[in-house]
Every structure is written in structure tokens, then in C-alpha cells.
PDB file of N, CA and C in Angstrom:
ATOM      1  N   UNK A   1       0.842  -1.073   0.116  1.00  0.00           N
ATOM      2  CA  UNK A   1       0.071   0.054  -0.035  1.00  0.00           C
ATOM      3  C   UNK A   1       0.908   1.237   0.129  1.00  0.00           C
ATOM      4  N   UNK A   2       0.684   1.954  -0.803  1.00  0.00           N
ATOM      5  CA  UNK A   2       1.346   3.410  -0.919  1.00  0.00           C
ATOM      6  C   UNK A   2       1.058   4.838   0.289  1.00  0.00           C
ATOM      7  N   UNK A   3       0.271   4.519   0.613  1.00  0.00           N
ATOM      8  CA  UNK A   3      -0.230   5.692   2.064  1.00  0.00           C
ATOM      9  C   UNK A   3       0.213   4.923   3.486  1.00  0.00           C
ATOM     10  N   UNK A   4       0.444   5.569   4.038  1.00  0.00           N
ATOM     11  CA  UNK A   4       0.728   5.059   5.486  1.00  0.00           C
ATOM     12  C   UNK A   4      -0.488   5.719   6.329  1.00  0.00           C
ATOM     13  N   UNK A   5      -0.905   4.800   7.116  1.00  0.00           N
ATOM     14  CA  UNK A   5      -1.982   5.247   7.998  1.00  0.00           C
ATOM     15  C   UNK A   5      -1.316   5.667   9.236  1.00  0.00           C
ATOM     16  N   UNK A   6      -2.199   6.490  10.037  1.00  0.00           N
ATOM     17  CA  UNK A   6      -1.969   6.752  11.235  1.00  0.00           C
ATOM     18  C   UNK A   6      -2.864   5.822  12.364  1.00  0.00           C
ATOM     19  N   UNK A   7      -2.249   6.319  13.603  1.00  0.00           N
ATOM     20  CA  UNK A   7      -3.051   5.213  14.785  1.00  0.00           C
ATOM     21  C   UNK A   7      -4.298   5.512  14.809  1.00  0.00           C
ATOM     22  N   UNK A   8      -5.251   6.611  14.503  1.00  0.00           N
ATOM     23  CA  UNK A   8      -6.392   6.688  14.315  1.00  0.00           C
ATOM     24  C   UNK A   8      -6.709   5.826  13.341  1.00  0.00           C
ATOM     25  N   UNK A   9      -6.356   5.550  12.085  1.00  0.00           N
ATOM     26  CA  UNK A   9      -6.754   5.339  10.990  1.00  0.00           C
ATOM     27  C   UNK A   9      -6.746   3.762  11.224  1.00  0.00           C
ATOM     28  N   UNK A  10      -5.464   3.196  11.670  1.00  0.00           N
ATOM     29  CA  UNK A  10      -5.492   2.159  11.785  1.00  0.00           C
ATOM     30  C   UNK A  10      -6.434   1.246  13.075  1.00  0.00           C
ATOM     31  N   UNK A  11      -6.686   2.164  14.338  1.00  0.00           N
ATOM     32  CA  UNK A  11      -7.444   1.710  15.139  1.00  0.00           C
ATOM     33  C   UNK A  11      -8.884   1.348  14.432  1.00  0.00           C
ATOM     34  N   UNK A  12      -9.347   2.539  13.740  1.00  0.00           N
ATOM     35  CA  UNK A  12     -10.548   2.308  12.633  1.00  0.00           C
ATOM     36  C   UNK A  12     -10.715   1.226  11.990  1.00  0.00           C
ATOM     37  N   UNK A  13      -9.649   1.178  11.302  1.00  0.00           N
ATOM     38  CA  UNK A  13      -9.566   0.035  10.279  1.00  0.00           C
ATOM     39  C   UNK A  13      -9.946  -1.433  11.189  1.00  0.00           C
ATOM     40  N   UNK A  14      -9.030  -1.613  11.794  1.00  0.00           N
ATOM     41  CA  UNK A  14      -8.986  -2.607  12.921  1.00  0.00           C
ATOM     42  C   UNK A  14     -10.867  -3.070  13.493  1.00  0.00           C
ATOM     43  N   UNK A  15     -11.035  -1.469  14.257  1.00  0.00           N
ATOM     44  CA  UNK A  15     -12.749  -1.932  14.569  1.00  0.00           C
ATOM     45  C   UNK A  15     -13.846  -2.227  13.461  1.00  0.00           C
ATOM     46  N   UNK A  16     -13.794  -2.145  12.154  1.00  0.00           N
ATOM     47  CA  UNK A  16     -14.523  -2.170  11.030  1.00  0.00           C
ATOM     48  C   UNK A  16     -14.263  -3.693  10.745  1.00  0.00           C
ATOM     49  N   UNK A  17     -13.137  -4.013  10.653  1.00  0.00           N
ATOM     50  CA  UNK A  17     -12.614  -5.524  10.801  1.00  0.00           C
ATOM     51  C   UNK A  17     -13.470  -6.628  11.892  1.00  0.00           C
ATOM     52  N   UNK A  18     -13.380  -6.124  13.009  1.00  0.00           N
ATOM     53  CA  UNK A  18     -13.548  -6.841  13.904  1.00  0.00           C
ATOM     54  C   UNK A  18     -15.321  -7.134  14.071  1.00  0.00           C
ATOM     55  N   UNK A  19     -16.061  -5.407  13.420  1.00  0.00           N
ATOM     56  CA  UNK A  19     -17.152  -5.550  13.558  1.00  0.00           C
ATOM     57  C   UNK A  19     -17.959  -6.212  12.571  1.00  0.00           C
ATOM     58  N   UNK A  20     -17.266  -6.356  11.078  1.00  0.00           N
ATOM     59  CA  UNK A  20     -17.757  -6.784   9.832  1.00  0.00           C
ATOM     60  C   UNK A  20     -17.158  -8.551  10.018  1.00  0.00           C
ATOM     61  N   UNK A  21     -16.122  -8.775  10.779  1.00  0.00           N
ATOM     62  CA  UNK A  21     -16.271 -10.368  10.984  1.00  0.00           C
ATOM     63  C   UNK A  21     -17.192 -10.834  12.076  1.00  0.00           C
ATOM     64  N   UNK A  22     -17.705 -10.117  12.821  1.00  0.00           N
ATOM     65  CA  UNK A  22     -18.777 -10.529  13.726  1.00  0.00           C
ATOM     66  C   UNK A  22     -20.135 -10.560  13.204  1.00  0.00           C
ATOM     67  N   UNK A  23     -20.263  -9.295  12.307  1.00  0.00           N
ATOM     68  CA  UNK A  23     -21.722  -9.511  11.368  1.00  0.00           C
ATOM     69  C   UNK A  23     -21.771 -10.715  10.522  1.00  0.00           C
ATOM     70  N   UNK A  24     -20.760 -11.056   9.998  1.00  0.00           N
ATOM     71  CA  UNK A  24     -20.494 -12.208   9.071  1.00  0.00           C
ATOM     72  C   UNK A  24     -20.684 -13.205   9.387  1.00  0.00           C
ATOM     73  N   UNK A  25     -20.222 -13.373  10.803  1.00  0.00           N
ATOM     74  CA  UNK A  25     -20.500 -14.914  11.629  1.00  0.00           C
ATOM     75  C   UNK A  25     -21.786 -15.022  12.302  1.00  0.00           C
ATOM     76  N   UNK A  26     -22.779 -14.261  12.089  1.00  0.00           N
ATOM     77  CA  UNK A  26     -24.032 -14.170  12.794  1.00  0.00           C
ATOM     78  C   UNK A  26     -25.067 -14.983  11.598  1.00  0.00           C
ATOM     79  N   UNK A  27     -26.242 -15.414  12.244  1.00  0.00           N
ATOM     80  CA  UNK A  27     -27.079 -16.040  11.083  1.00  0.00           C
ATOM     81  C   UNK A  27     -27.630 -15.338  10.057  1.00  0.00           C
ATOM     82  N   UNK A  28     -27.411 -15.316   8.960  1.00  0.00           N
ATOM     83  CA  UNK A  28     -27.740 -14.365   7.720  1.00  0.00           C
ATOM     84  C   UNK A  28     -27.221 -13.335   7.946  1.00  0.00           C
ATOM     85  N   UNK A  29     -25.695 -12.901   8.100  1.00  0.00           N
ATOM     86  CA  UNK A  29     -25.028 -12.007   8.429  1.00  0.00           C
ATOM     87  C   UNK A  29     -24.140 -11.477   7.192  1.00  0.00           C
ATOM     88  N   UNK A  30     -24.345 -12.399   6.254  1.00  0.00           N
ATOM     89  CA  UNK A  30     -23.292 -12.369   5.309  1.00  0.00           C
ATOM     90  C   UNK A  30     -23.396 -10.580   4.487  1.00  0.00           C
ATOM     91  N   UNK A  31     -21.964 -10.228   4.243  1.00  0.00           N
ATOM     92  CA  UNK A  31     -22.425  -9.066   3.481  1.00  0.00           C
ATOM     93  C   UNK A  31     -23.070  -8.005   4.040  1.00  0.00           C
ATOM     94  N   UNK A  32     -23.209  -7.860   5.502  1.00  0.00           N
ATOM     95  CA  UNK A  32     -23.846  -6.644   5.956  1.00  0.00           C
ATOM     96  C   UNK A  32     -22.552  -5.456   6.149  1.00  0.00           C
ATOM     97  N   UNK A  33     -23.202  -4.571   6.190  1.00  0.00           N
ATOM     98  CA  UNK A  33     -22.477  -3.423   6.659  1.00  0.00           C
ATOM     99  C   UNK A  33     -22.419  -2.717   7.960  1.00  0.00           C
ATOM    100  N   UNK A  34     -21.693  -2.322   8.624  1.00  0.00           N
ATOM    101  CA  UNK A  34     -21.557  -1.877  10.142  1.00  0.00           C
ATOM    102  C   UNK A  34     -21.866  -0.404  10.097  1.00  0.00           C
ATOM    103  N   UNK A  35     -22.838  -0.202  11.091  1.00  0.00           N
ATOM    104  CA  UNK A  35     -23.035   1.268  11.367  1.00  0.00           C
ATOM    105  C   UNK A  35     -21.755   2.211  11.880  1.00  0.00           C
ATOM    106  N   UNK A  36     -21.802   3.438  11.564  1.00  0.00           N
ATOM    107  CA  UNK A  36     -20.319   4.207  12.468  1.00  0.00           C
ATOM    108  C   UNK A  36     -20.784   4.236  13.773  1.00  0.00           C
ATOM    109  N   UNK A  37     -22.066   4.257  14.403  1.00  0.00           N
ATOM    110  CA  UNK A  37     -22.091   4.277  15.788  1.00  0.00           C
ATOM    111  C   UNK A  37     -21.581   3.042  16.522  1.00  0.00           C
ATOM    112  N   UNK A  38     -21.584   1.749  16.145  1.00  0.00           N
ATOM    113  CA  UNK A  38     -20.894   0.619  16.542  1.00  0.00           C
ATOM    114  C   UNK A  38     -19.773   0.465  16.554  1.00  0.00           C
ATOM    115  N   UNK A  39     -18.900   1.380  15.966  1.00  0.00           N
ATOM    116  CA  UNK A  39     -17.419   1.184  15.916  1.00  0.00           C
ATOM    117  C   UNK A  39     -16.788   2.175  16.893  1.00  0.00           C
ATOM    118  N   UNK A  40     -17.147   2.822  17.996  1.00  0.00           N
ATOM    119  CA  UNK A  40     -16.653   3.525  19.049  1.00  0.00           C
ATOM    120  C   UNK A  40     -16.301   4.811  18.872  1.00  0.00           C
ATOM    121  N   UNK A  41     -15.957   5.338  20.044  1.00  0.00           N
ATOM    122  CA  UNK A  41     -15.608   6.908  19.801  1.00  0.00           C
ATOM    123  C   UNK A  41     -14.590   7.094  19.308  1.00  0.00           C
ATOM    124  N   UNK A  42     -13.989   8.498  18.709  1.00  0.00           N
ATOM    125  CA  UNK A  42     -12.519   8.836  18.126  1.00  0.00           C
ATOM    126  C   UNK A  42     -12.754   8.038  16.577  1.00  0.00           C
ATOM    127  N   UNK A  43     -13.873   7.631  16.116  1.00  0.00           N
ATOM    128  CA  UNK A  43     -14.046   7.272  14.756  1.00  0.00           C
ATOM    129  C   UNK A  43     -14.831   8.432  14.148  1.00  0.00           C
ATOM    130  N   UNK A  44     -14.598   8.903  13.366  1.00  0.00           N
ATOM    131  CA  UNK A  44     -15.510   9.943  12.664  1.00  0.00           C
ATOM    132  C   UNK A  44     -15.800   9.987  11.115  1.00  0.00           C
ATOM    133  N   UNK A  45     -16.278  10.975  10.786  1.00  0.00           N
ATOM    134  CA  UNK A  45     -16.412  11.062   9.240  1.00  0.00           C
ATOM    135  C   UNK A  45     -15.209  11.241   8.414  1.00  0.00           C
ATOM    136  N   UNK A  46     -14.362  12.182   9.012  1.00  0.00           N
ATOM    137  CA  UNK A  46     -13.321  12.379   8.330  1.00  0.00           C
ATOM    138  C   UNK A  46     -12.034  11.243   8.314  1.00  0.00           C
ATOM    139  N   UNK A  47     -11.679  10.581   9.256  1.00  0.00           N
ATOM    140  CA  UNK A  47     -11.318   9.010   9.539  1.00  0.00           C
ATOM    141  C   UNK A  47     -11.981   8.276   8.422  1.00  0.00           C
ATOM    142  N   UNK A  48     -13.208   7.865   8.301  1.00  0.00           N
ATOM    143  CA  UNK A  48     -13.670   7.243   7.433  1.00  0.00           C
ATOM    144  C   UNK A  48     -13.731   7.560   5.715  1.00  0.00           C
ATOM    145  N   UNK A  49     -13.820   8.825   5.979  1.00  0.00           N
ATOM    146  CA  UNK A  49     -13.783   9.533   4.443  1.00  0.00           C
ATOM    147  C   UNK A  49     -12.237   9.343   3.669  1.00  0.00           C
ATOM    148  N   UNK A  50     -11.393   9.250   4.769  1.00  0.00           N
ATOM    149  CA  UNK A  50      -9.981   8.936   4.426  1.00  0.00           C
ATOM    150  C   UNK A  50      -9.894   7.491   3.733  1.00  0.00           C
ATOM    151  N   UNK A  51     -10.353   6.869   4.938  1.00  0.00           N
ATOM    152  CA  UNK A  51     -10.234   5.144   4.448  1.00  0.00           C
ATOM    153  C   UNK A  51     -10.950   5.042   3.230  1.00  0.00           C
ATOM    154  N   UNK A  52     -12.337   5.436   3.123  1.00  0.00           N
ATOM    155  CA  UNK A  52     -13.148   5.150   1.740  1.00  0.00           C
ATOM    156  C   UNK A  52     -12.009   5.846   0.799  1.00  0.00           C
ATOM    157  N   UNK A  53     -11.722   6.868   0.617  1.00  0.00           N
ATOM    158  CA  UNK A  53     -10.826   7.358  -0.446  1.00  0.00           C
ATOM    159  C   UNK A  53      -9.800   6.567  -0.723  1.00  0.00           C
ATOM    160  N   UNK A  54      -8.940   5.899   0.035  1.00  0.00           N
ATOM    161  CA  UNK A  54      -7.897   4.957  -0.146  1.00  0.00           C
ATOM    162  C   UNK A  54      -8.342   3.332  -0.820  1.00  0.00           C
ATOM    163  N   UNK A  55      -9.805   3.142  -0.412  1.00  0.00           N
ATOM    164  CA  UNK A  55     -10.096   2.005  -0.878  1.00  0.00           C
ATOM    165  C   UNK A  55     -10.208   0.823   0.103  1.00  0.00           C
ATOM    166  N   UNK A  56     -10.072   1.302   1.314  1.00  0.00           N
ATOM    167  CA  UNK A  56      -9.957   0.219   2.205  1.00  0.00           C
ATOM    168  C   UNK A  56     -11.006  -0.289   3.085  1.00  0.00           C
ATOM    169  N   UNK A  57     -12.065   0.495   2.576  1.00  0.00           N
ATOM    170  CA  UNK A  57     -13.146   0.198   3.212  1.00  0.00           C
ATOM    171  C   UNK A  57     -14.240   0.588   2.457  1.00  0.00           C
ATOM    172  N   UNK A  58     -15.671   0.106   2.098  1.00  0.00           N
ATOM    173  CA  UNK A  58     -16.658   0.307   1.225  1.00  0.00           C
ATOM    174  C   UNK A  58     -17.884   0.737   1.884  1.00  0.00           C
ATOM    175  N   UNK A  59     -18.660   1.511   1.299  1.00  0.00           N
ATOM    176  CA  UNK A  59     -19.785   2.096   2.230  1.00  0.00           C
ATOM    177  C   UNK A  59     -21.140   1.402   1.543  1.00  0.00           C
ATOM    178  N   UNK A  60     -22.378   1.152   2.060  1.00  0.00           N
ATOM    179  CA  UNK A  60     -23.265   0.643   1.790  1.00  0.00           C
ATOM    180  C   UNK A  60     -24.530   0.378   2.389  1.00  0.00           C
ATOM    181  N   UNK A  61     -25.950  -0.067   2.329  1.00  0.00           N
ATOM    182  CA  UNK A  61     -26.735   0.312   3.024  1.00  0.00           C
ATOM    183  C   UNK A  61     -26.901  -1.227   4.528  1.00  0.00           C
ATOM    184  N   UNK A  62     -27.154  -0.476   5.517  1.00  0.00           N
ATOM    185  CA  UNK A  62     -27.111  -1.559   6.923  1.00  0.00           C
ATOM    186  C   UNK A  62     -28.300  -1.936   6.850  1.00  0.00           C
ATOM    187  N   UNK A  63     -28.574  -3.110   6.514  1.00  0.00           N
ATOM    188  CA  UNK A  63     -30.015  -3.640   6.267  1.00  0.00           C
ATOM    189  C   UNK A  63     -30.982  -3.512   7.755  1.00  0.00           C
ATOM    190  N   UNK A  64     -30.602  -3.513   8.737  1.00  0.00           N
ATOM    191  CA  UNK A  64     -31.004  -3.715  10.130  1.00  0.00           C
ATOM    192  C   UNK A  64     -31.719  -2.024  10.382  1.00  0.00           C
ATOM    193  N   UNK A  65     -30.801  -0.970   9.878  1.00  0.00           N
ATOM    194  CA  UNK A  65     -31.022   0.465  10.756  1.00  0.00           C
ATOM    195  C   UNK A  65     -31.510   1.314   9.410  1.00  0.00           C
ATOM    196  N   UNK A  66     -31.417   0.823   8.120  1.00  0.00           N
ATOM    197  CA  UNK A  66     -31.409   1.649   7.164  1.00  0.00           C
ATOM    198  C   UNK A  66     -30.635   2.843   6.982  1.00  0.00           C
ATOM    199  N   UNK A  67     -29.585   2.870   7.481  1.00  0.00           N
ATOM    200  CA  UNK A  67     -28.547   3.835   7.465  1.00  0.00           C
ATOM    201  C   UNK A  67     -27.330   3.386   6.449  1.00  0.00           C
ATOM    202  N   UNK A  68     -26.264   4.356   6.392  1.00  0.00           N
ATOM    203  CA  UNK A  68     -25.255   3.486   5.396  1.00  0.00           C
ATOM    204  C   UNK A  68     -24.141   3.166   6.548  1.00  0.00           C
ATOM    205  N   UNK A  69     -23.544   2.137   5.953  1.00  0.00           N
ATOM    206  CA  UNK A  69     -22.928   0.991   6.993  1.00  0.00           C
ATOM    207  C   UNK A  69     -21.367   1.275   5.907  1.00  0.00           C
ATOM    208  N   UNK A  70     -20.534   0.798   6.718  1.00  0.00           N
ATOM    209  CA  UNK A  70     -19.237   0.275   6.301  1.00  0.00           C
ATOM    210  C   UNK A  70     -18.866  -1.037   6.229  1.00  0.00           C
ATOM    211  N   UNK A  71     -17.697  -1.558   5.675  1.00  0.00           N
ATOM    212  CA  UNK A  71     -17.560  -2.982   5.228  1.00  0.00           C
ATOM    213  C   UNK A  71     -15.672  -2.771   4.738  1.00  0.00           C
ATOM    214  N   UNK A  72     -15.189  -3.505   5.598  1.00  0.00           N
ATOM    215  CA  UNK A  72     -13.453  -3.411   5.100  1.00  0.00           C
ATOM    216  C   UNK A  72     -13.393  -4.603   3.690  1.00  0.00           C
ATOM    217  N   UNK A  73     -12.471  -4.081   3.050  1.00  0.00           N
ATOM    218  CA  UNK A  73     -12.227  -4.628   1.478  1.00  0.00           C
ATOM    219  C   UNK A  73     -11.210  -5.594   1.930  1.00  0.00           C
ATOM    220  N   UNK A  74     -10.593  -6.166   0.942  1.00  0.00           N
ATOM    221  CA  UNK A  74      -9.292  -6.918   0.704  1.00  0.00           C
ATOM    222  C   UNK A  74      -8.035  -6.066   0.730  1.00  0.00           C
ATOM    223  N   UNK A  75      -8.298  -4.891   0.101  1.00  0.00           N
ATOM    224  CA  UNK A  75      -7.121  -4.358   0.452  1.00  0.00           C
ATOM    225  C   UNK A  75      -6.935  -3.670   1.778  1.00  0.00           C
ATOM    226  N   UNK A  76      -7.998  -3.444   2.519  1.00  0.00           N
ATOM    227  CA  UNK A  76      -8.032  -2.901   3.820  1.00  0.00           C
ATOM    228  C   UNK A  76      -7.430  -4.016   4.970  1.00  0.00           C
ATOM    229  N   UNK A  77      -7.667  -5.335   4.724  1.00  0.00           N
ATOM    230  CA  UNK A  77      -7.162  -6.679   5.143  1.00  0.00           C
ATOM    231  C   UNK A  77      -5.725  -6.514   4.880  1.00  0.00           C
ATOM    232  N   UNK A  78      -5.385  -6.510   3.705  1.00  0.00           N
ATOM    233  CA  UNK A  78      -4.006  -6.445   3.456  1.00  0.00           C
ATOM    234  C   UNK A  78      -3.145  -5.453   4.261  1.00  0.00           C
ATOM    235  N   UNK A  79      -3.739  -4.380   4.271  1.00  0.00           N
ATOM    236  CA  UNK A  79      -3.185  -2.964   5.000  1.00  0.00           C
ATOM    237  C   UNK A  79      -2.829  -3.162   6.373  1.00  0.00           C
ATOM    238  N   UNK A  80      -3.953  -4.167   6.961  1.00  0.00           N
ATOM    239  CA  UNK A  80      -4.240  -4.242   8.672  1.00  0.00           C
ATOM    240  C   UNK A  80      -2.760  -5.576   8.772  1.00  0.00           C
ATOM    241  N   UNK A  81      -2.266  -6.375   7.419  1.00  0.00           N
ATOM    242  CA  UNK A  81      -1.461  -7.462   7.694  1.00  0.00           C
ATOM    243  C   UNK A  81      -0.011  -7.020   7.491  1.00  0.00           C
ATOM    244  N   UNK A  82       0.032  -5.705   6.793  1.00  0.00           N
ATOM    245  CA  UNK A  82       1.295  -5.201   6.393  1.00  0.00           C
ATOM    246  C   UNK A  82       2.184  -4.536   7.982  1.00  0.00           C
ATOM    247  N   UNK A  83       3.539  -5.033   7.906  1.00  0.00           N
ATOM    248  CA  UNK A  83       4.295  -4.468   8.946  1.00  0.00           C
ATOM    249  C   UNK A  83       4.110  -3.213   9.329  1.00  0.00           C
ATOM    250  N   UNK A  84       4.188  -2.635  10.369  1.00  0.00           N
ATOM    251  CA  UNK A  84       3.805  -1.095  10.811  1.00  0.00           C
ATOM    252  C   UNK A  84       5.295  -0.495  10.746  1.00  0.00           C
ATOM    253  N   UNK A  85       5.455   0.556  10.603  1.00  0.00           N
ATOM    254  CA  UNK A  85       6.739   1.156  10.881  1.00  0.00           C
ATOM    255  C   UNK A  85       6.984   1.592  12.388  1.00  0.00           C
ATOM    256  N   UNK A  86       8.127   1.219  12.926  1.00  0.00           N
ATOM    257  CA  UNK A  86       8.093   1.401  14.215  1.00  0.00           C
ATOM    258  C   UNK A  86       8.035   2.997  14.545  1.00  0.00           C
ATOM    259  N   UNK A  87       7.172   3.702  15.474  1.00  0.00           N
ATOM    260  CA  UNK A  87       7.129   4.786  15.514  1.00  0.00           C
ATOM    261  C   UNK A  87       8.676   5.167  16.675  1.00  0.00           C
ATOM    262  N   UNK A  88       9.023   6.760  16.260  1.00  0.00           N
ATOM    263  CA  UNK A  88      10.489   6.446  17.183  1.00  0.00           C
ATOM    264  C   UNK A  88       9.676   6.960  18.664  1.00  0.00           C
ATOM    265  N   UNK A  89      10.514   6.690  19.268  1.00  0.00           N
ATOM    266  CA  UNK A  89      10.355   7.216  20.811  1.00  0.00           C
ATOM    267  C   UNK A  89      10.839   8.673  21.142  1.00  0.00           C
ATOM    268  N   UNK A  90       9.898   9.365  21.650  1.00  0.00           N
ATOM    269  CA  UNK A  90      10.468  11.077  21.904  1.00  0.00           C
ATOM    270  C   UNK A  90      11.413  11.069  22.885  1.00  0.00           C
ATOM    271  N   UNK A  91      12.529  12.040  22.440  1.00  0.00           N
ATOM    272  CA  UNK A  91      13.644  11.923  23.429  1.00  0.00           C
ATOM    273  C   UNK A  91      12.943  12.698  24.452  1.00  0.00           C
ATOM    274  N   UNK A  92      13.731  12.166  25.489  1.00  0.00           N
ATOM    275  CA  UNK A  92      13.228  12.608  26.895  1.00  0.00           C
ATOM    276  C   UNK A  92      14.136  13.934  27.140  1.00  0.00           C
ATOM    277  N   UNK A  93      13.406  15.007  27.991  1.00  0.00           N
ATOM    278  CA  UNK A  93      14.110  16.235  27.998  1.00  0.00           C
ATOM    279  C   UNK A  93      14.666  16.423  29.410  1.00  0.00           C
ATOM    280  N   UNK A  94      15.818  17.101  29.396  1.00  0.00           N
ATOM    281  CA  UNK A  94      16.230  17.189  30.984  1.00  0.00           C
ATOM    282  C   UNK A  94      15.762  18.277  31.308  1.00  0.00           C
ATOM    283  N   UNK A  95      15.096  18.474  32.616  1.00  0.00           N
ATOM    284  CA  UNK A  95      14.696  19.388  33.407  1.00  0.00           C
ATOM    285  C   UNK A  95      16.064  19.912  34.084  1.00  0.00           C
ATOM    286  N   UNK A  96      16.005  21.324  34.250  1.00  0.00           N
ATOM    287  CA  UNK A  96      16.635  21.876  34.638  1.00  0.00           C
ATOM    288  C   UNK A  96      16.183  22.909  36.184  1.00  0.00           C
ATOM    289  N   UNK A  97      16.431  22.775  37.380  1.00  0.00           N
ATOM    290  CA  UNK A  97      15.813  23.167  38.281  1.00  0.00           C
ATOM    291  C   UNK A  97      16.412  24.576  38.279  1.00  0.00           C
ATOM    292  N   UNK A  98      14.977  25.300  38.758  1.00  0.00           N
ATOM    293  CA  UNK A  98      14.844  26.827  38.450  1.00  0.00           C
ATOM    294  C   UNK A  98      15.849  27.312  40.127  1.00  0.00           C
ATOM    295  N   UNK A  99      16.279  28.362  40.071  1.00  0.00           N
ATOM    296  CA  UNK A  99      16.901  28.718  41.453  1.00  0.00           C
ATOM    297  C   UNK A  99      15.330  29.642  42.242  1.00  0.00           C
ATOM    298  N   UNK A 100      15.803  29.317  43.507  1.00  0.00           N
ATOM    299  CA  UNK A 100      14.805  29.436  44.723  1.00  0.00           C
ATOM    300  C   UNK A 100      14.323  31.059  44.703  1.00  0.00           C
ATOM    301  N   UNK A 101      13.523  31.326  44.659  1.00  0.00           N
ATOM    302  CA  UNK A 101      12.847  32.821  44.890  1.00  0.00           C
ATOM    303  C   UNK A 101      12.793  32.978  46.334  1.00  0.00           C
ATOM    304  N   UNK A 102      13.072  32.040  47.045  1.00  0.00           N
ATOM    305  CA  UNK A 102      13.133  32.532  48.892  1.00  0.00           C
ATOM    306  C   UNK A 102      14.720  32.451  49.562  1.00  0.00           C
ATOM    307  N   UNK A 103      15.334  32.010  48.665  1.00  0.00           N
ATOM    308  CA  UNK A 103      17.190  32.562  49.132  1.00  0.00           C
ATOM    309  C   UNK A 103      17.608  30.998  49.204  1.00  0.00           C
ATOM    310  N   UNK A 104      18.533  30.953  49.949  1.00  0.00           N
ATOM    311  CA  UNK A 104      19.237  29.816  50.149  1.00  0.00           C
ATOM    312  C   UNK A 104      18.552  28.852  51.653  1.00  0.00           C
ATOM    313  N   UNK A 105      18.361  27.899  51.195  1.00  0.00           N
ATOM    314  CA  UNK A 105      17.222  26.989  52.120  1.00  0.00           C
ATOM    315  C   UNK A 105      18.193  27.169  53.693  1.00  0.00           C
ATOM    316  N   UNK A 106      17.339  26.848  54.224  1.00  0.00           N
ATOM    317  CA  UNK A 106      17.520  27.012  55.927  1.00  0.00           C
ATOM    318  C   UNK A 106      17.103  25.467  56.594  1.00  0.00           C
ATOM    319  N   UNK A 107      17.884  25.271  57.567  1.00  0.00           N
ATOM    320  CA  UNK A 107      17.541  24.256  58.232  1.00  0.00           C
ATOM    321  C   UNK A 107      16.791  24.469  59.467  1.00  0.00           C
ATOM    322  N   UNK A 108      16.600  23.559  60.521  1.00  0.00           N
ATOM    323  CA  UNK A 108      16.283  24.066  61.563  1.00  0.00           C
ATOM    324  C   UNK A 108      17.038  24.415  62.633  1.00  0.00           C
ATOM    325  N   UNK A 109      18.556  24.275  62.252  1.00  0.00           N
ATOM    326  CA  UNK A 109      19.536  24.280  63.440  1.00  0.00           C
ATOM    327  C   UNK A 109      19.766  25.958  62.881  1.00  0.00           C
ATOM    328  N   UNK A 110      19.634  26.746  61.779  1.00  0.00           N
ATOM    329  CA  UNK A 110      20.382  28.142  61.197  1.00  0.00           C
ATOM    330  C   UNK A 110      19.685  28.978  62.053  1.00  0.00           C
TER     331      UNK A 110
END
């Protein structure tokens, strides 16, 4: 696949795959499209639109709720099976203590 997916898009694609597989395993559930509301929070129209434009999912009618649903394609399954590039770990910043505005610290013996 030429385009790389960010974390949110991979999460959305994984959820669509899980829900599609669940619906397909149900009695009479072949080729059912999953509603957007069942995918969980953080997955909105922008993420779905991007996955649609890449051809990783397809839109169609959900037969139970008469709404637009989504289904993972073969290209989407292949994209999830591709190895993901490791994200570089962020460099830790070293904190420097600020000088005290109260002056030198005093002990109880001073």
C-alpha cells in the first residue's frame, strides 16, 4: 500500500474488521455493513472518508437500521497485515531546576 495510516486510522480499520467479521459470523449476516455508531468513539467522518478514498473500506446500506454502513475490503485486510513502521520514541527532555526565589534553604538549626 502506498499511503501510510496513522494510529487513529489503523484503529478504525481494525474496529471495522472486527465488527464486519462479527456480523458475517451471525446467522444470515453475510455482506452486512456496519453502522458508524457501533465502531466506538474517536472514529468520525474524517477518518472514514480517508479510508474510503484509499479503498480500504466500502460504504453500503445497513439492512437493520436503514443507514449507511461500512465494510472492510480485501485491500483493507492486506493493509492491516502489513508490518507497521516503528514510531520513534520521543527524546526525554532534561529538566533544570530553577533557582529558589526564597533564597538559600535554611535548616532548623540555622
